Structures are given as C-alpha cells and as structure tokens.
Amino acid sequence: MSSFSSPFLARARLELRQMLRARTALVVASLLLVAGVAAIVDGAARVAREREVIAALDPALREEESYLRKTHAPEDDLGLVLYYLAMPVAHEPTGWTALSTGLRDVHPYSRHLRFIGLVPQLYKTDIANPLKQLSGSFDYGFVLIFLVPLFIIGVSYDVRSRDDDLGTEPLVCSQPTRLSRVLALRLALRAALVSAVALALLAFAVAWLGLPLDARAGAFALASLAYIALWFVVVFLVASLRRPSAWNAISLVGVWIAWCVLVPALVNLAIITASPAHGGVELTLAQRQEMNAGWDRPKRATLDPFFARRPEWARTPVPEDRFSWPWYYAMHEMGDAHVTRQVEDYHASLARREQWTARAALVLPPLALELVLDRMAGTDMATALAFRDSIAAYHEQLKQYVYPLVFNYEGLAAFDIDAVPRHRFGGAPRPLHLAGLAGLLGVLALLGAMIPRAIRRIDATPWLEEASASGKASSLPAAGQEPSSAPCTLLTRDEKARET
C-alpha cells in the first residue's frame, strides 16, 4: 500500500502545485465565488422585498375598508361598496426562493382580488420592464447552471493537450503510471476545487438565508455535485480524443452552447408548437366581450342561466327594467362561465408543456438541474398553476360570502371585513422533481459508461511508434514493459527553452 501511495501522493502534490502556480484557476474560482455570493445576497434582498409587499397587503385592506366606510353611509347598497373592495392573495416565498427565481418574475406572487369576474383578474399580464424580463434574473441557479460549466471548461480544456503543447508528453508517459491516471488526477483536483466552491456557496446560502439542513439541502448538494461531475466527465471524454488545446476548447464551448442555450431553446419551441395555448389576453378578451354583451341583452338572458347555475337564488326578485347589483354580479359570473372550457384547455396545455419539459430534462442536464432548483424554490410551472387554482377556489369562497349580502340587498352596515374569508396558499415544499434528478444521474451514468473506452484511447501512445521509427526508442519503454520509475518532470515553456 505504501509503495503505491507514496508515488501517488508525490504526483498529486506536484499536480496541485502546478495548478496553483498558474493562478488562473484560483482567480476564476474567486470570481465564481464572488458571483455566487452576490447572487445569493441579491436573491435574499428580493425575497425580503416580496415579504414586505405581502406583509403590507392586510394593512392596506384595512385602510381601504376604513375609507369606504367614511365615504359611504351605513345604509348604502353593499353591491356598490364591494365593487371597489379588493381582497389580497399571495404566494409566500420560502428561503429556497432566493436561490432560483424561476417563473416568479413573470407570474405575480401577490394580487388584489375583487368580487367581479375572475378571468380578467387572473390572466391579465402585469406591466413590467420587458428588457429585464428578457434578460432574466441573476440568481444562484444561473451561476450554477451557466457559469460553473464555463469555469470547468476554462481550467480543464488543456488538461491533456498541454503536454503536447509543451512537448512533455513522452516524459509523462515514461513514468510508472498510466496517462489516463494522470489525467484523472488532474481533473480530480480541479473537480475538488469546483465542488469546494459549490459547497461553500451552499453553506453560505444556508447561513445567510437560514435554511434548514434537511433532506432538501442534501438533494440540492447531490444535484449540484452530479452536475459538476457530469461536466468533468465530458472534459475527460473530449481529452481522450487527443486533439490540440484549441480544438478541445471549441468543442467544449460547443457542448455548453448546445446543452445550455441552443437545444433548450429548440425544445421549448417544439413544445410550444406541439401544445399551443391561448394566452391570458385572449381569455380576458373573450370574457370581456361576453360580459359587456350583457348590457345590450334582456336581463333574463343573463339571469336565467345564472339561476340555473345557482338555484338557491332563483327566487330573488331582480328588477328587469333598471340596473341592479345582483344582475351586475351575475353578468360577471356568466362572463367567466362563457370561457370555462377555454380556461380548462389553457391549463391543460400548460400542464402538457410541463410534462414534455420534464421528459426533455431526461437528456438535457442543465434543464434537469433548473427543474430541480425551481421545484425546491417553489418557482416552477406546477407551483404557479397550483397558486392559480387556489385563487379560483378562493374566489368561489368570496362569492359564497358576498352573494347572500348582495342578493338580499343588504347595506354597508351588514358587512364585516373580519368575516370575509382570507386566501391561504399552502406554499409547502413540493416533492423533489424526480424526473430532473433522474435526468442528471441518467446522463451522468450514460457518459460514465464511455469512460473505459476513453481510458484505452488515452493510454494508447502513438508517439511511441513515431519515436521507434526515428530510432529514438532506446530510451523509451518497449510495448508490454513497465515504464521506468524516474520522477515525472513537467517542464514549463521557459524551462523547456532553457533545457534546449
């Protein structure tokens, strides 16, 4: 054991000194660490702002109710007062939300829900800076998915070809070890550096955000390390092709562009094309047209289908020759009912897109990691749809409270703000995105199965044949013999010049 460990440790110390002497890896690792810390701090600030907005919703509701009571008499028709009142709904962020923005910068996390039609309120698009939405958010997920692979490429693209560049490959191969082991050692040192940065950022996130060290933290660490390991396997496979450094760099950057940018964009385009969905604007327009058409129809044309939906109010006397609030709220509900099928189709299309995205993640590691992070942060499409469903259910609860007051023509004095139901969205951590994690581990296993062949390709040393043909093979080990045990000396360009 000692005879093996001593040369191995000596070589490991040598490789470590050479990696640290270059300083490029340390500088880039420091920049990556700074970027990760900045993303985590910025995410924490964003979550803090969201919580401030959500915490201010209920006080704002109290102020609005107080204003309405001051500007209306107690005997005023309650239908008029409720038209202006809006109840708050919110999706509380978790600590993990700071690490991955996901769809949270596109779909509002808080709303003011009025007692009128639901569809225009639920599917309207909030006004936001389009340039910011186009560029996306700078969060820890972006650092891990996009920047870490670039760092790995930057410090590892020449892990084998640098010996060709320096002319030291014969010296490396003459040592009592296989070239594949040397490359594995070099990559292992770099992988340890990258993994240390990733784990340090996770530890900082746990401390800064107050995250619990539970199974979710373990799953986060596992997914991150699997993603890092996958990229180092790709580097090893590219290195086994025995190409120049420039070719390796271009190939690895090409893989990064394909995996992280090009293929996900094409997959997204294919999913949208295969599963078209009418957006919120179309739903809002269809609801508005149906609702506004009620102003030109006889009131029975609105009330009869409404009473068929809610027979408990069929005996309510509703005047047909003038405006009344029961008729007005019934007209809004019938506008929602008119687009019920379209809303269901829209949700089904979004659900199908989510399913196809999960299937694509089985072969796209960056997409798989993004799905894992978004699910843990509660910023994925499934959580957004669940939040919409909770708003629809809450709107029905509001109707159950409001309709008895409106259809019985109660006044403002009968209204009690504390008796109005409040929106509650669990927001509890959803199960881990198993498809995403399976995609990561599956692709890692598939590429790992190619390593034995890559090892055989690396250990095949064509320069031996060239040396034999030139009559210089006397100092080199013959095929099938053990190489000499001379110490491995890797020369820099300056040292090589001096030797010459």
Short mmCIF file of C-alpha atoms in Angstrom, two decimals:
data_model
loop_
_atom_site.label_atom_id
_atom_site.label_comp_id
_atom_site.label_asym_id
_atom_site.label_seq_id
_atom_site.Cartn_x
_atom_site.Cartn_y
_atom_site.Cartn_z
CA MET A 1 0.00 0.00 0.00
CA SER A 2 2.82 2.41 0.90
CA SER A 3 4.66 1.69 -2.36
CA PHE A 4 1.62 2.88 -4.30
CA SER A 5 0.56 5.76 -2.08
CA SER A 6 3.96 7.44 -1.93
CA PRO A 7 4.36 7.99 -5.73
CA PHE A 8 0.68 8.81 -5.98
CA LEU A 9 0.85 11.44 -3.25
CA ALA A 10 4.02 12.86 -4.72
CA ARG A 11 2.36 13.19 -8.11
CA ALA A 12 -0.75 14.68 -6.52
CA ARG A 13 1.35 17.31 -4.74
CA LEU A 14 3.15 18.08 -7.99
CA GLU A 15 -0.07 18.48 -9.95
CA LEU A 16 -1.58 20.59 -7.18
CA ARG A 17 1.45 22.89 -7.13
CA GLN A 18 1.30 23.30 -10.88
CA MET A 19 -2.42 24.11 -10.79
CA LEU A 20 -1.92 26.67 -8.02
CA ARG A 21 1.19 28.13 -9.65
CA ALA A 22 -0.82 29.02 -12.73
CA ARG A 23 -3.16 31.10 -10.50
CA THR A 24 -5.72 31.25 -13.28
CA ALA A 25 -7.84 28.60 -11.57
CA LEU A 26 -7.71 30.44 -8.25
CA VAL A 27 -8.57 33.79 -9.81
CA VAL A 28 -11.51 32.37 -11.74
CA ALA A 29 -12.65 30.38 -8.69
CA SER A 30 -12.59 33.57 -6.65
CA LEU A 31 -14.65 35.38 -9.27
CA LEU A 32 -17.10 32.47 -9.34
CA LEU A 33 -17.34 32.58 -5.55
CA VAL A 34 -17.99 36.33 -5.63
CA ALA A 35 -20.65 35.91 -8.32
CA GLY A 36 -22.37 33.18 -6.30
CA VAL A 37 -22.34 35.23 -3.10
CA ALA A 38 -23.69 38.27 -4.97
CA ALA A 39 -26.49 36.16 -6.48
CA ILE A 40 -27.44 34.74 -3.07
CA VAL A 41 -27.39 38.16 -1.39
CA ASP A 42 -29.44 39.66 -4.23
CA GLY A 43 -31.91 36.77 -4.01
CA ALA A 44 -32.27 37.30 -0.26
CA ALA A 45 -32.96 41.00 -0.83
CA ARG A 46 -35.55 40.17 -3.48
CA VAL A 47 -37.33 37.74 -1.16
CA ALA A 48 -37.23 40.34 1.62
CA ARG A 49 -38.91 42.87 -0.68
CA GLU A 50 -41.56 40.33 -1.62
CA ARG A 51 -42.28 39.64 2.04
CA GLU A 52 -42.56 43.36 2.73
CA VAL A 53 -45.09 43.71 -0.08
CA ILE A 54 -47.09 40.74 1.18
CA ALA A 55 -46.96 41.97 4.79
CA ALA A 56 -48.39 45.32 3.67
CA LEU A 57 -51.41 43.76 1.94
CA ASP A 58 -53.59 43.33 5.01
CA PRO A 59 -52.94 46.82 6.44
CA ALA A 60 -53.76 48.25 3.02
CA LEU A 61 -57.03 46.30 3.05
CA ARG A 62 -57.91 47.80 6.45
CA GLU A 63 -57.21 51.31 5.17
CA GLU A 64 -59.33 50.72 2.08
CA GLU A 65 -62.25 49.41 4.15
CA SER A 66 -61.98 52.39 6.51
CA TYR A 67 -62.02 54.78 3.56
CA LEU A 68 -65.10 53.10 2.06
CA ARG A 69 -66.97 53.36 5.37
CA LYS A 70 -66.12 57.04 5.60
CA THR A 71 -67.27 57.79 2.07
CA HIS A 72 -70.48 55.69 2.19
CA ALA A 73 -73.44 55.76 4.51
CA PRO A 74 -74.26 52.60 6.51
CA GLU A 75 -77.49 52.13 4.54
CA ASP A 76 -75.77 52.38 1.12
CA ASP A 77 -76.20 49.43 -1.18
CA LEU A 78 -73.45 46.92 -0.37
CA GLY A 79 -73.07 45.94 -4.00
CA LEU A 80 -71.65 49.38 -4.78
CA VAL A 81 -69.16 49.25 -1.89
CA LEU A 82 -67.98 45.73 -2.71
CA TYR A 83 -67.32 46.75 -6.29
CA TYR A 84 -64.34 48.79 -5.09
CA LEU A 85 -63.07 46.48 -2.35
CA ALA A 86 -60.22 44.11 -3.22
CA MET A 87 -59.02 41.19 -1.12
CA PRO A 88 -55.30 40.30 -1.05
CA VAL A 89 -53.96 36.97 -2.31
CA ALA A 90 -50.30 35.99 -2.07
CA HIS A 91 -47.83 33.21 -2.65
CA GLU A 92 -45.40 33.42 0.25
CA PRO A 93 -41.76 32.84 -0.74
CA THR A 94 -39.60 30.33 1.06
CA GLY A 95 -35.93 30.55 1.87
CA TRP A 96 -35.13 28.46 -1.19
CA THR A 97 -36.90 31.02 -3.42
CA ALA A 98 -33.86 33.27 -3.10
CA LEU A 99 -31.73 30.70 -4.96
CA SER A 100 -33.89 30.27 -8.05
CA THR A 101 -36.29 32.91 -9.39
CA GLY A 102 -37.91 30.60 -11.94
CA LEU A 103 -41.29 31.88 -13.11
CA ARG A 104 -41.72 34.18 -10.15
CA ASP A 105 -40.57 37.24 -12.11
CA VAL A 106 -43.19 36.50 -14.80
CA HIS A 107 -46.22 35.36 -12.76
CA PRO A 108 -47.19 37.77 -9.96
CA TYR A 109 -46.71 36.44 -6.44
CA SER A 110 -49.39 38.76 -4.99
CA ARG A 111 -52.68 40.17 -6.28
CA HIS A 112 -55.70 42.17 -5.22
CA LEU A 113 -58.79 40.11 -5.97
CA ARG A 114 -62.11 41.88 -6.44
CA PHE A 115 -65.57 40.32 -6.28
CA ILE A 116 -66.20 40.78 -10.01
CA GLY A 117 -65.22 38.39 -12.83
CA LEU A 118 -62.22 36.20 -12.10
CA VAL A 119 -60.73 35.60 -15.55
CA PRO A 120 -59.65 39.20 -16.33
CA GLN A 121 -58.05 39.45 -12.90
CA LEU A 122 -56.32 36.07 -13.00
CA TYR A 123 -54.90 36.18 -16.50
CA LYS A 124 -54.03 39.78 -17.00
CA THR A 125 -50.33 40.50 -17.51
CA ASP A 126 -48.71 42.87 -15.07
CA ILE A 127 -46.77 45.75 -16.57
CA ALA A 128 -43.04 45.18 -16.12
CA ASN A 129 -39.77 46.17 -17.72
CA PRO A 130 -39.58 44.00 -20.88
CA LEU A 131 -35.80 44.28 -21.06
CA LYS A 132 -35.46 42.90 -17.53
CA GLN A 133 -37.82 40.04 -18.31
CA LEU A 134 -35.86 39.30 -21.49
CA SER A 135 -32.52 39.13 -19.68
CA GLY A 136 -33.94 37.13 -16.78
CA SER A 137 -32.81 37.21 -13.18
CA PHE A 138 -29.29 36.81 -11.90
CA ASP A 139 -29.70 34.15 -9.23
CA TYR A 140 -27.68 31.27 -7.86
CA GLY A 141 -29.34 28.90 -10.30
CA PHE A 142 -27.89 30.97 -13.16
CA VAL A 143 -24.41 30.82 -11.60
CA LEU A 144 -24.59 27.07 -11.10
CA ILE A 145 -26.17 26.13 -14.43
CA PHE A 146 -24.38 28.51 -16.80
CA LEU A 147 -21.22 29.90 -15.18
CA VAL A 148 -19.87 26.81 -13.39
CA PRO A 149 -19.56 24.80 -16.65
CA LEU A 150 -17.67 27.69 -18.24
CA PHE A 151 -15.31 27.72 -15.28
CA ILE A 152 -14.78 23.97 -15.62
CA ILE A 153 -14.02 24.38 -19.32
CA GLY A 154 -11.64 27.25 -18.66
CA VAL A 155 -9.46 25.33 -16.20
CA SER A 156 -9.67 21.88 -17.81
CA TYR A 157 -9.77 22.19 -21.60
CA ASP A 158 -5.99 21.61 -21.89
CA VAL A 159 -5.72 19.01 -19.14
CA ARG A 160 -4.11 16.59 -21.59
CA SER A 161 -3.19 18.67 -24.64
CA ARG A 162 -0.92 20.96 -22.66
CA ASP A 163 1.67 18.15 -22.65
CA ASP A 164 1.54 18.19 -26.43
CA ASP A 165 1.91 21.98 -26.41
CA LEU A 166 4.92 21.80 -24.10
CA GLY A 167 6.39 18.66 -25.66
CA THR A 168 6.40 16.87 -22.28
CA GLU A 169 4.05 14.01 -23.09
CA PRO A 170 6.89 11.47 -23.56
CA LEU A 171 8.17 12.38 -20.10
CA VAL A 172 4.72 12.00 -18.57
CA CYS A 173 4.13 8.67 -20.27
CA SER A 174 7.54 7.35 -19.20
CA GLN A 175 6.53 7.49 -15.56
CA PRO A 176 5.36 4.37 -13.64
CA THR A 177 1.69 5.17 -14.13
CA ARG A 178 -0.79 5.33 -16.93
CA LEU A 179 -1.52 8.58 -18.71
CA SER A 180 -5.23 8.12 -18.01
CA ARG A 181 -4.47 8.14 -14.28
CA VAL A 182 -2.52 11.34 -14.63
CA LEU A 183 -5.42 12.99 -16.44
CA ALA A 184 -7.89 11.61 -13.88
CA LEU A 185 -5.73 13.07 -11.10
CA ARG A 186 -5.61 16.47 -12.77
CA LEU A 187 -9.36 16.50 -13.30
CA ALA A 188 -9.97 15.26 -9.75
CA LEU A 189 -8.02 18.20 -8.33
CA ARG A 190 -9.99 20.63 -10.45
CA ALA A 191 -13.25 18.90 -9.59
CA ALA A 192 -12.37 19.19 -5.91
CA LEU A 193 -11.81 22.93 -6.39
CA VAL A 194 -15.12 23.46 -8.19
CA SER A 195 -17.02 21.26 -5.73
CA ALA A 196 -15.49 23.18 -2.84
CA VAL A 197 -16.74 26.44 -4.36
CA ALA A 198 -20.23 24.99 -4.89
CA LEU A 199 -20.42 23.58 -1.35
CA ALA A 200 -19.05 26.81 0.10
CA LEU A 201 -21.80 28.74 -1.68
CA LEU A 202 -24.40 26.29 -0.41
CA ALA A 203 -23.05 26.68 3.13
CA PHE A 204 -23.19 30.47 2.74
CA ALA A 205 -26.78 30.23 1.47
CA VAL A 206 -27.76 28.06 4.43
CA ALA A 207 -26.24 30.55 6.87
CA TRP A 208 -27.39 33.74 5.11
CA LEU A 209 -30.93 32.59 4.35
CA GLY A 210 -31.45 30.50 7.46
CA LEU A 211 -32.18 27.33 5.50
CA PRO A 212 -32.57 24.08 7.46
CA LEU A 213 -30.02 21.33 6.94
CA ASP A 214 -32.58 18.72 5.94
CA ALA A 215 -33.16 16.33 3.07
CA ARG A 216 -33.77 19.23 0.69
CA ALA A 217 -30.32 20.65 1.36
CA GLY A 218 -28.89 17.19 0.76
CA ALA A 219 -30.81 16.87 -2.51
CA PHE A 220 -29.58 20.32 -3.56
CA ALA A 221 -25.98 19.33 -2.85
CA LEU A 222 -26.41 16.00 -4.66
CA ALA A 223 -27.86 17.64 -7.77
CA SER A 224 -25.11 20.28 -7.80
CA LEU A 225 -22.28 17.76 -7.41
CA ALA A 226 -23.81 15.46 -10.03
CA TYR A 227 -23.96 18.38 -12.47
CA ILE A 228 -20.33 19.27 -11.78
CA ALA A 229 -19.22 15.64 -12.14
CA LEU A 230 -21.08 15.39 -15.44
CA TRP A 231 -19.13 18.27 -16.95
CA PHE A 232 -15.82 16.83 -15.81
CA VAL A 233 -16.74 13.54 -17.45
CA VAL A 234 -17.40 15.46 -20.66
CA VAL A 235 -13.98 17.10 -20.36
CA PHE A 236 -12.36 13.68 -19.86
CA LEU A 237 -14.11 12.26 -22.92
CA VAL A 238 -13.06 15.21 -25.09
CA ALA A 239 -9.49 14.93 -23.79
CA SER A 240 -9.44 11.27 -24.81
CA LEU A 241 -9.74 12.31 -28.47
CA ARG A 242 -6.11 13.52 -28.30
CA ARG A 243 -6.75 16.80 -30.12
CA PRO A 244 -4.99 20.20 -29.74
CA SER A 245 -5.97 22.62 -26.98
CA ALA A 246 -7.80 25.00 -29.32
CA TRP A 247 -9.92 22.15 -30.70
CA ASN A 248 -10.74 20.97 -27.16
CA ALA A 249 -11.78 24.46 -26.09
CA ILE A 250 -14.00 24.98 -29.13
CA SER A 251 -15.59 21.55 -28.70
CA LEU A 252 -16.34 22.06 -25.02
CA VAL A 253 -17.78 25.52 -25.60
CA GLY A 254 -19.86 24.00 -28.39
CA VAL A 255 -21.21 21.41 -25.96
CA TRP A 256 -22.01 24.20 -23.49
CA ILE A 257 -23.85 26.22 -26.15
CA ALA A 258 -25.78 23.16 -27.30
CA TRP A 259 -26.75 21.94 -23.84
CA CYS A 260 -27.36 25.25 -22.10
CA VAL A 261 -28.69 27.50 -24.87
CA LEU A 262 -29.43 26.06 -28.30
CA VAL A 263 -31.11 22.70 -27.62
CA PRO A 264 -33.29 24.00 -24.72
CA ALA A 265 -34.48 26.84 -26.99
CA LEU A 266 -35.32 24.39 -29.78
CA VAL A 267 -37.05 22.05 -27.33
CA ASN A 268 -39.08 24.94 -25.96
CA LEU A 269 -40.08 25.97 -29.47
CA ALA A 270 -41.08 22.40 -30.32
CA ILE A 271 -43.14 22.07 -27.11
CA ILE A 272 -44.94 25.37 -27.71
CA THR A 273 -45.67 24.37 -31.31
CA ALA A 274 -46.91 20.90 -30.37
CA SER A 275 -49.02 22.16 -27.48
CA PRO A 276 -50.44 25.58 -28.43
CA ALA A 277 -52.24 27.55 -25.77
CA HIS A 278 -54.32 30.70 -25.97
CA GLY A 279 -52.74 33.20 -23.60
CA GLY A 280 -54.32 35.27 -20.87
CA VAL A 281 -55.02 38.15 -23.24
CA GLU A 282 -57.31 36.00 -25.40
CA LEU A 283 -59.12 34.66 -22.33
CA THR A 284 -59.58 38.14 -20.91
CA LEU A 285 -60.86 39.49 -24.22
CA ALA A 286 -63.36 36.64 -24.63
CA GLN A 287 -64.67 37.11 -21.07
CA ARG A 288 -64.96 40.87 -21.50
CA GLN A 289 -66.84 40.56 -24.77
CA GLU A 290 -69.37 38.14 -23.29
CA MET A 291 -69.82 40.18 -20.13
CA ASN A 292 -70.18 43.51 -21.92
CA ALA A 293 -72.68 41.99 -24.34
CA GLY A 294 -74.98 41.54 -21.35
CA TRP A 295 -75.58 45.29 -21.27
CA ASP A 296 -77.42 45.04 -24.60
CA ARG A 297 -79.42 41.89 -23.81
CA PRO A 298 -82.61 41.49 -21.82
CA LYS A 299 -81.79 40.90 -18.19
CA ARG A 300 -83.46 37.48 -18.25
CA ALA A 301 -80.87 36.38 -20.82
CA THR A 302 -78.28 36.74 -18.06
CA LEU A 303 -80.36 35.81 -15.01
CA ASP A 304 -81.89 32.57 -16.32
CA PRO A 305 -78.55 30.78 -16.95
CA PHE A 306 -77.19 32.26 -13.71
CA PHE A 307 -80.11 30.92 -11.66
CA ALA A 308 -79.64 27.57 -13.38
CA ARG A 309 -76.09 27.53 -12.02
CA ARG A 310 -77.14 28.80 -8.58
CA PRO A 311 -80.73 27.71 -7.95
CA GLU A 312 -80.57 28.92 -4.34
CA TRP A 313 -81.04 32.48 -5.62
CA ALA A 314 -83.72 31.73 -8.23
CA ARG A 315 -86.46 33.28 -6.02
CA THR A 316 -84.56 36.56 -5.63
CA PRO A 317 -86.58 39.45 -7.07
CA VAL A 318 -84.32 41.13 -9.61
CA PRO A 319 -85.72 44.19 -11.45
CA GLU A 320 -85.58 43.84 -15.21
CA ASP A 321 -86.23 47.46 -16.13
CA ARG A 322 -83.26 49.05 -14.38
CA PHE A 323 -79.76 48.42 -13.13
CA SER A 324 -79.30 46.21 -10.06
CA TRP A 325 -76.21 44.83 -8.37
CA PRO A 326 -77.43 41.20 -8.30
CA TRP A 327 -77.80 41.33 -12.07
CA TYR A 328 -74.40 43.02 -12.44
CA TYR A 329 -72.52 40.36 -10.43
CA ALA A 330 -74.48 37.63 -12.23
CA MET A 331 -73.32 39.12 -15.55
CA HIS A 332 -69.67 38.91 -14.42
CA GLU A 333 -70.07 35.29 -13.38
CA MET A 334 -71.67 34.37 -16.68
CA GLY A 335 -68.76 36.00 -18.47
CA ASP A 336 -66.42 33.66 -16.57
CA ALA A 337 -68.68 30.71 -17.33
CA HIS A 338 -68.54 31.54 -21.03
CA VAL A 339 -64.77 30.86 -21.14
CA THR A 340 -64.70 27.92 -18.72
CA ARG A 341 -63.79 25.44 -21.44
CA GLN A 342 -61.09 27.75 -22.80
CA VAL A 343 -59.58 28.15 -19.35
CA GLU A 344 -59.53 24.38 -18.87
CA ASP A 345 -57.86 23.92 -22.25
CA TYR A 346 -55.32 26.58 -21.37
CA HIS A 347 -54.42 24.89 -18.08
CA ALA A 348 -54.27 21.51 -19.80
CA SER A 349 -51.88 22.92 -22.42
CA LEU A 350 -49.62 24.34 -19.72
CA ALA A 351 -49.69 21.03 -17.88
CA ARG A 352 -48.74 19.17 -21.08
CA ARG A 353 -45.88 21.58 -21.63
CA GLU A 354 -44.67 20.89 -18.11
CA GLN A 355 -44.78 17.15 -18.77
CA TRP A 356 -42.85 17.43 -22.04
CA THR A 357 -40.31 19.69 -20.37
CA ALA A 358 -39.78 17.05 -17.69
CA ARG A 359 -39.25 14.45 -20.41
CA ALA A 360 -36.75 16.67 -22.22
CA ALA A 361 -34.88 17.09 -18.93
CA LEU A 362 -34.03 13.38 -19.06
CA VAL A 363 -31.44 14.17 -21.76
CA LEU A 364 -30.66 17.83 -21.03
CA PRO A 365 -28.72 18.16 -17.75
CA PRO A 366 -28.94 21.99 -17.50
CA LEU A 367 -32.70 21.82 -17.92
CA ALA A 368 -32.89 18.96 -15.42
CA LEU A 369 -30.97 20.94 -12.80
CA GLU A 370 -33.13 24.00 -13.43
CA LEU A 371 -36.29 21.96 -12.85
CA VAL A 372 -34.86 20.54 -9.62
CA LEU A 373 -33.93 24.00 -8.32
CA ASP A 374 -37.22 25.62 -9.37
CA ARG A 375 -39.25 22.88 -7.71
CA MET A 376 -37.29 23.26 -4.48
CA ALA A 377 -37.73 27.03 -4.62
CA GLY A 378 -41.45 26.81 -5.44
CA THR A 379 -40.96 28.81 -8.64
CA ASP A 380 -41.80 26.11 -11.21
CA MET A 381 -44.83 25.90 -13.51
CA ALA A 382 -46.58 23.26 -11.39
CA THR A 383 -46.48 25.55 -8.35
CA ALA A 384 -47.67 28.52 -10.43
CA LEU A 385 -50.66 26.50 -11.66
CA ALA A 386 -51.42 25.36 -8.11
CA PHE A 387 -51.37 29.00 -7.00
CA ARG A 388 -53.85 29.92 -9.75
CA ASP A 389 -56.10 27.05 -8.70
CA SER A 390 -56.02 28.30 -5.11
CA ILE A 391 -57.07 31.78 -6.31
CA ALA A 392 -60.00 30.30 -8.25
CA ALA A 393 -61.09 28.34 -5.18
CA TYR A 394 -60.77 31.46 -3.02
CA HIS A 395 -62.86 33.49 -5.48
CA GLU A 396 -65.64 30.94 -5.05
CA GLN A 397 -65.37 31.31 -1.26
CA LEU A 398 -65.76 35.06 -1.65
CA LYS A 399 -68.91 34.53 -3.71
CA GLN A 400 -70.36 32.30 -1.01
CA TYR A 401 -69.90 35.16 1.44
CA VAL A 402 -70.87 38.07 -0.82
CA TYR A 403 -73.90 36.70 -2.67
CA PRO A 404 -76.14 36.40 0.41
CA LEU A 405 -75.47 40.06 1.16
CA VAL A 406 -75.89 41.31 -2.40
CA PHE A 407 -78.94 39.22 -3.36
CA ASN A 408 -80.68 40.14 -0.11
CA TYR A 409 -79.98 43.84 -0.77
CA GLU A 410 -78.10 44.36 2.49
CA GLY A 411 -76.49 47.68 3.31
CA LEU A 412 -72.93 48.53 4.27
CA ALA A 413 -73.76 48.11 7.96
CA ALA A 414 -74.18 44.34 7.43
CA PHE A 415 -70.67 43.95 6.10
CA ASP A 416 -67.94 42.66 8.43
CA ILE A 417 -64.45 42.65 6.99
CA ASP A 418 -63.25 40.16 9.61
CA ALA A 419 -65.87 37.65 8.45
CA VAL A 420 -64.61 37.69 4.87
CA PRO A 421 -62.60 34.53 4.08
CA ARG A 422 -58.86 35.03 3.68
CA HIS A 423 -56.74 33.46 0.97
CA ARG A 424 -54.41 30.71 2.09
CA PHE A 425 -51.94 29.11 -0.28
CA GLY A 426 -50.01 26.37 1.42
CA GLY A 427 -46.80 27.05 -0.40
CA ALA A 428 -45.43 23.97 1.34
CA PRO A 429 -42.33 22.45 -0.23
CA ARG A 430 -43.42 20.23 -3.07
CA PRO A 431 -41.86 16.81 -3.66
CA LEU A 432 -38.44 16.78 -5.27
CA HIS A 433 -38.52 16.88 -9.07
CA LEU A 434 -37.57 13.23 -9.56
CA ALA A 435 -37.56 13.47 -13.36
CA GLY A 436 -34.97 16.23 -13.22
CA LEU A 437 -32.77 14.38 -10.74
CA ALA A 438 -33.15 11.17 -12.74
CA GLY A 439 -32.13 13.06 -15.88
CA LEU A 440 -28.96 14.31 -14.20
CA LEU A 441 -27.95 10.92 -12.83
CA GLY A 442 -29.01 9.10 -16.00
CA VAL A 443 -26.90 11.24 -18.33
CA LEU A 444 -24.00 11.02 -15.87
CA ALA A 445 -24.25 7.22 -15.87
CA LEU A 446 -24.52 7.11 -19.67
CA LEU A 447 -21.41 9.23 -20.15
CA GLY A 448 -19.65 7.33 -17.38
CA ALA A 449 -20.16 4.12 -19.33
CA MET A 450 -17.98 5.62 -22.07
CA ILE A 451 -15.03 6.20 -19.73
CA PRO A 452 -13.41 2.72 -20.10
CA ARG A 453 -13.14 3.17 -23.86
CA ALA A 454 -11.78 6.68 -23.35
CA ILE A 455 -9.17 5.30 -20.95
CA ARG A 456 -7.98 2.78 -23.54
CA ARG A 457 -7.75 5.54 -26.13
CA ILE A 458 -5.74 7.78 -23.81
CA ASP A 459 -3.31 5.04 -22.78
CA ALA A 460 -2.60 4.20 -26.41
CA THR A 461 0.52 6.33 -27.03
CA PRO A 462 1.09 6.88 -30.77
CA TRP A 463 4.25 8.87 -30.06
CA LEU A 464 5.99 5.58 -29.18
CA GLU A 465 5.64 4.40 -32.75
CA GLU A 466 6.92 7.73 -34.03
CA ALA A 467 9.92 7.55 -31.70
CA SER A 468 10.70 3.98 -32.80
CA ALA A 469 10.56 4.96 -36.45
CA SER A 470 13.05 7.77 -35.82
CA GLY A 471 15.44 5.47 -33.94
CA LYS A 472 14.90 7.15 -30.57
CA ALA A 473 13.01 4.40 -28.85
CA SER A 474 16.02 3.08 -26.93
CA SER A 475 15.33 5.36 -24.01
CA LEU A 476 11.61 4.65 -24.04
CA PRO A 477 9.83 1.62 -22.56
CA ALA A 478 9.02 -1.13 -25.02
CA ALA A 479 5.47 -2.25 -25.52
CA GLY A 480 4.36 -4.56 -22.73
CA GLN A 481 7.19 -3.50 -20.38
CA GLU A 482 6.85 -1.44 -17.24
CA PRO A 483 7.93 2.17 -17.70
CA SER A 484 10.89 3.43 -15.72
CA SER A 485 10.41 4.82 -12.25
CA ALA A 486 12.15 8.11 -12.96
CA PRO A 487 10.46 11.08 -11.37
CA CYS A 488 7.85 12.85 -13.52
CA THR A 489 9.05 16.28 -14.56
CA LEU A 490 6.64 18.54 -16.39
CA LEU A 491 8.54 21.41 -17.97
CA THR A 492 7.11 24.85 -18.48
CA ARG A 493 7.76 26.71 -21.72
CA ASP A 494 10.59 28.76 -20.12
CA GLU A 495 12.18 25.66 -18.60
CA LYS A 496 11.91 23.86 -21.93
CA ALA A 497 13.68 26.76 -23.66
CA ARG A 498 16.49 26.70 -21.11
CA GLU A 499 16.90 22.94 -21.49
CA THR A 500 17.19 23.39 -25.25
#
